[in-house]
Amino acid sequence: MATTGSGGEPDHTTTDREIVLSRAIGAPRELVFEAFTQVRHLSQWWGPEGFTTTTRSFEFRVGGAWAFVMHGPDGTDYQEWITWTEIVPPERIALVHGEYRDDPNAFESVLTFEPAGEKTRITMRTVFPTTELREEAVQKYHAIEGGEQTLGNLAAYVAELTRNETTPKGAED
């Protein structure tokens, strides 16, 4: 998926089909990357507020897939499927996300993890097959708010992990 031009500027052929979210996370890049690559972590934070995730299968490798169900706060289940197309630890993950393998409405995402002092800047760039699918994701599924909440859940989760790693035993009393 090419979303930048030769000079790193946005590729204007995809601008009307993309959503870009970014957030500084108060944890080292390796830990933030790990939180995206291990199912024991993903199941703790993945999804917007009020959602939970049940993994059916998970294989983190190029060509591997994560099949899961997102359970909405209203009781609705959403079948989800992700396949990893590029993995460059701890810098970059590219993936295709749909409801099932070969979903014609699946979208592509590239996640970058950049050091920002003692924090990590994560950027999620998602490109939909059509402008209409992007608009449906924004209007019907609240993709921007949901993505921001998901990154917020990630930030809270890794903050808790780093707090637990730096708190001496017995000091939490």
mmCIF file of C-alpha atoms in Angstrom:
data_model
loop_
_atom_site.group_PDB
_atom_site.id
_atom_site.type_symbol
_atom_site.label_atom_id
_atom_site.label_comp_id
_atom_site.label_asym_id
_atom_site.label_seq_id
_atom_site.Cartn_x
_atom_site.Cartn_y
_atom_site.Cartn_z
ATOM 1 C CA MET A 1 0.000 0.000 0.000
ATOM 2 C CA ALA A 2 1.535 3.282 -1.041
ATOM 3 C CA THR A 3 0.206 6.237 0.897
ATOM 4 C CA THR A 4 3.077 8.658 0.585
ATOM 5 C CA GLY A 5 4.669 10.275 -2.413
ATOM 6 C CA SER A 6 8.378 10.254 -3.176
ATOM 7 C CA GLY A 7 9.088 13.028 -0.675
ATOM 8 C CA GLY A 8 7.102 11.501 2.184
ATOM 9 C CA GLU A 9 4.114 13.796 1.632
ATOM 10 C CA PRO A 10 0.599 12.296 1.589
ATOM 11 C CA ASP A 11 -0.430 10.525 -1.596
ATOM 12 C CA HIS A 12 -3.365 12.663 -2.700
ATOM 13 C CA THR A 13 -4.887 9.721 -4.592
ATOM 14 C CA THR A 14 -5.845 8.138 -1.245
ATOM 15 C CA THR A 15 -6.665 11.178 0.899
ATOM 16 C CA ASP A 16 -10.420 10.846 0.423
ATOM 17 C CA ARG A 17 -10.255 7.155 1.377
ATOM 18 C CA GLU A 18 -8.058 7.328 4.460
ATOM 19 C CA ILE A 19 -8.198 7.884 8.188
ATOM 20 C CA VAL A 20 -5.020 8.822 10.026
ATOM 21 C CA LEU A 21 -4.849 8.690 13.825
ATOM 22 C CA SER A 22 -1.822 9.424 15.962
ATOM 23 C CA ARG A 23 -1.077 9.430 19.659
ATOM 24 C CA ALA A 24 1.916 9.706 21.959
ATOM 25 C CA ILE A 25 1.994 6.738 24.342
ATOM 26 C CA GLY A 26 3.976 7.014 27.579
ATOM 27 C CA ALA A 27 5.999 3.826 27.141
ATOM 28 C CA PRO A 28 9.052 2.588 25.256
ATOM 29 C CA ARG A 29 8.544 1.697 21.608
ATOM 30 C CA GLU A 30 9.382 -1.977 22.176
ATOM 31 C CA LEU A 31 6.605 -2.322 24.764
ATOM 32 C CA VAL A 32 4.021 -0.520 22.621
ATOM 33 C CA PHE A 33 4.971 -2.738 19.665
ATOM 34 C CA GLU A 34 4.731 -5.847 21.856
ATOM 35 C CA ALA A 35 1.235 -4.832 22.963
ATOM 36 C CA PHE A 36 0.212 -5.081 19.281
ATOM 37 C CA THR A 37 1.950 -8.384 18.618
ATOM 38 C CA GLN A 38 0.933 -10.717 21.436
ATOM 39 C CA VAL A 39 -2.636 -11.898 21.903
ATOM 40 C CA ARG A 40 -2.280 -11.867 25.707
ATOM 41 C CA HIS A 41 -1.874 -8.097 25.433
ATOM 42 C CA LEU A 42 -4.335 -7.416 22.605
ATOM 43 C CA SER A 43 -7.190 -9.089 24.438
ATOM 44 C CA GLN A 44 -6.725 -6.619 27.307
ATOM 45 C CA TRP A 45 -7.092 -3.374 25.360
ATOM 46 C CA TRP A 46 -8.208 -3.874 21.730
ATOM 47 C CA GLY A 47 -11.314 -2.022 20.608
ATOM 48 C CA PRO A 48 -13.310 1.063 21.523
ATOM 49 C CA GLU A 49 -14.618 1.764 25.032
ATOM 50 C CA GLY A 50 -17.102 -0.831 26.226
ATOM 51 C CA PHE A 51 -16.004 -3.508 23.736
ATOM 52 C CA THR A 52 -14.344 -6.813 24.595
ATOM 53 C CA THR A 53 -12.488 -9.162 22.293
ATOM 54 C CA THR A 54 -12.514 -12.955 22.008
ATOM 55 C CA THR A 55 -9.733 -14.443 19.890
ATOM 56 C CA ARG A 56 -10.537 -17.514 17.790
ATOM 57 C CA SER A 57 -7.027 -17.854 16.301
ATOM 58 C CA PHE A 58 -3.850 -15.782 16.293
ATOM 59 C CA GLU A 59 -0.610 -16.138 14.367
ATOM 60 C CA PHE A 60 1.603 -13.047 14.307
ATOM 61 C CA ARG A 61 3.774 -13.435 11.233
ATOM 62 C CA VAL A 62 3.636 -12.121 7.671
ATOM 63 C CA GLY A 63 0.761 -14.038 6.096
ATOM 64 C CA GLY A 64 -0.569 -15.052 9.524
ATOM 65 C CA ALA A 65 -4.038 -14.103 10.679
ATOM 66 C CA TRP A 66 -5.915 -12.992 13.755
ATOM 67 C CA ALA A 67 -9.562 -14.118 13.744
ATOM 68 C CA PHE A 68 -11.586 -12.599 16.556
ATOM 69 C CA VAL A 69 -14.979 -11.400 17.691
ATOM 70 C CA MET A 70 -15.523 -7.920 19.075
ATOM 71 C CA HIS A 71 -18.399 -7.870 21.543
ATOM 72 C CA GLY A 72 -20.173 -4.513 21.599
ATOM 73 C CA PRO A 73 -21.598 -2.999 24.780
ATOM 74 C CA ASP A 74 -25.100 -3.479 23.309
ATOM 75 C CA GLY A 75 -24.522 -7.238 22.913
ATOM 76 C CA THR A 76 -23.769 -7.124 19.175
ATOM 77 C CA ASP A 77 -20.942 -9.396 18.023
ATOM 78 C CA TYR A 78 -18.705 -8.275 15.174
ATOM 79 C CA GLN A 79 -16.717 -10.957 13.348
ATOM 80 C CA GLU A 80 -13.263 -9.601 12.529
ATOM 81 C CA TRP A 81 -10.235 -10.871 10.656
ATOM 82 C CA ILE A 82 -6.758 -9.383 10.245
ATOM 83 C CA THR A 83 -3.832 -10.659 8.211
ATOM 84 C CA TRP A 84 -0.348 -9.245 8.647
ATOM 85 C CA THR A 85 1.316 -8.135 5.398
ATOM 86 C CA GLU A 86 4.494 -6.558 6.787
ATOM 87 C CA ILE A 87 6.209 -6.707 10.171
ATOM 88 C CA VAL A 88 9.332 -4.662 10.976
ATOM 89 C CA PRO A 89 9.954 -4.884 14.753
ATOM 90 C CA PRO A 90 9.602 -2.495 16.567
ATOM 91 C CA GLU A 91 8.942 0.084 13.840
ATOM 92 C CA ARG A 92 6.076 -0.899 11.569
ATOM 93 C CA ILE A 93 3.144 -3.272 11.066
ATOM 94 C CA ALA A 94 1.042 -3.425 7.896
ATOM 95 C CA LEU A 95 -2.202 -5.367 7.810
ATOM 96 C CA VAL A 96 -5.456 -6.013 6.004
ATOM 97 C CA HIS A 97 -8.597 -5.888 8.192
ATOM 98 C CA GLY A 98 -12.005 -7.193 7.221
ATOM 99 C CA GLU A 99 -14.850 -9.316 8.487
ATOM 100 C CA TYR A 100 -13.364 -12.471 6.923
ATOM 101 C CA ARG A 101 -10.520 -13.647 4.672
ATOM 102 C CA ASP A 102 -10.801 -12.137 1.168
ATOM 103 C CA ASP A 103 -13.474 -9.647 2.297
ATOM 104 C CA PRO A 104 -13.842 -7.294 -0.713
ATOM 105 C CA ASN A 105 -14.519 -4.402 1.693
ATOM 106 C CA ALA A 106 -11.394 -5.003 3.783
ATOM 107 C CA PHE A 107 -9.153 -2.023 4.416
ATOM 108 C CA GLU A 108 -5.394 -1.700 4.705
ATOM 109 C CA SER A 109 -3.633 -0.176 7.681
ATOM 110 C CA VAL A 110 -0.043 0.735 8.392
ATOM 111 C CA LEU A 111 0.994 1.312 11.994
ATOM 112 C CA THR A 112 4.264 3.080 12.707
ATOM 113 C CA PHE A 113 5.973 3.234 16.086
ATOM 114 C CA GLU A 114 8.397 6.153 16.443
ATOM 115 C CA PRO A 115 10.445 7.043 19.518
ATOM 116 C CA ALA A 116 9.455 10.439 20.939
ATOM 117 C CA GLY A 117 11.736 11.000 23.903
ATOM 118 C CA GLU A 118 10.544 8.619 26.610
ATOM 119 C CA LYS A 119 7.271 8.113 24.740
ATOM 120 C CA THR A 120 6.274 6.378 21.537
ATOM 121 C CA ARG A 121 4.365 8.110 18.748
ATOM 122 C CA ILE A 122 2.024 5.587 17.156
ATOM 123 C CA THR A 123 0.412 6.507 13.858
ATOM 124 C CA MET A 124 -2.333 4.414 12.278
ATOM 125 C CA ARG A 125 -2.910 5.145 8.596
ATOM 126 C CA THR A 126 -5.932 3.285 7.211
ATOM 127 C CA VAL A 127 -6.944 3.300 3.553
ATOM 128 C CA PHE A 128 -10.337 2.008 2.458
ATOM 129 C CA PRO A 129 -11.023 0.571 -1.017
ATOM 130 C CA THR A 130 -13.489 3.387 -1.791
ATOM 131 C CA THR A 131 -14.501 6.787 -0.464
ATOM 132 C CA GLU A 132 -17.967 5.368 0.219
ATOM 133 C CA LEU A 133 -16.577 2.610 2.470
ATOM 134 C CA ARG A 134 -14.522 5.190 4.365
ATOM 135 C CA GLU A 135 -17.595 7.354 4.876
ATOM 136 C CA GLU A 136 -19.649 4.366 6.018
ATOM 137 C CA ALA A 137 -16.927 3.458 8.535
ATOM 138 C CA VAL A 138 -16.905 7.035 9.859
ATOM 139 C CA GLN A 139 -20.679 7.611 9.917
ATOM 140 C CA LYS A 140 -22.126 4.193 10.766
ATOM 141 C CA TYR A 141 -19.314 2.619 12.793
ATOM 142 C CA HIS A 142 -17.751 5.801 14.246
ATOM 143 C CA ALA A 143 -14.292 4.698 13.073
ATOM 144 C CA ILE A 144 -12.486 7.888 14.077
ATOM 145 C CA GLU A 145 -13.873 8.010 17.626
ATOM 146 C CA GLY A 146 -13.472 4.235 17.949
ATOM 147 C CA GLY A 147 -9.871 4.409 16.754
ATOM 148 C CA GLU A 148 -9.080 7.216 19.183
ATOM 149 C CA GLN A 149 -10.676 5.236 22.024
ATOM 150 C CA THR A 150 -8.708 2.138 21.021
ATOM 151 C CA LEU A 151 -5.440 4.095 21.153
ATOM 152 C CA GLY A 152 -6.560 5.493 24.521
ATOM 153 C CA ASN A 153 -7.132 1.945 25.774
ATOM 154 C CA LEU A 154 -3.652 1.008 24.538
ATOM 155 C CA ALA A 155 -2.125 4.002 26.324
ATOM 156 C CA ALA A 156 -3.864 3.105 29.597
ATOM 157 C CA TYR A 157 -2.878 -0.559 29.256
ATOM 158 C CA VAL A 158 0.834 0.057 28.649
ATOM 159 C CA ALA A 159 0.859 2.725 31.399
ATOM 160 C CA GLU A 160 -0.379 0.035 33.787
ATOM 161 C CA LEU A 161 2.267 -2.393 32.521
ATOM 162 C CA THR A 162 5.068 0.134 33.035
ATOM 163 C CA ARG A 163 3.705 1.083 36.463
ATOM 164 C CA ASN A 164 3.718 -2.592 37.489
ATOM 165 C CA GLU A 165 7.283 -3.045 36.187
ATOM 166 C CA THR A 166 8.614 -0.023 38.087
ATOM 167 C CA THR A 167 6.731 -0.452 41.385
ATOM 168 C CA PRO A 168 8.887 -2.289 43.962
ATOM 169 C CA LYS A 169 7.264 -5.345 45.501
ATOM 170 C CA GLY A 170 5.231 -4.369 48.560
ATOM 171 C CA ALA A 171 5.271 -0.654 47.624
ATOM 172 C CA GLU A 172 1.748 -0.661 46.218
ATOM 173 C CA ASP A 173 0.233 -0.942 49.739
#
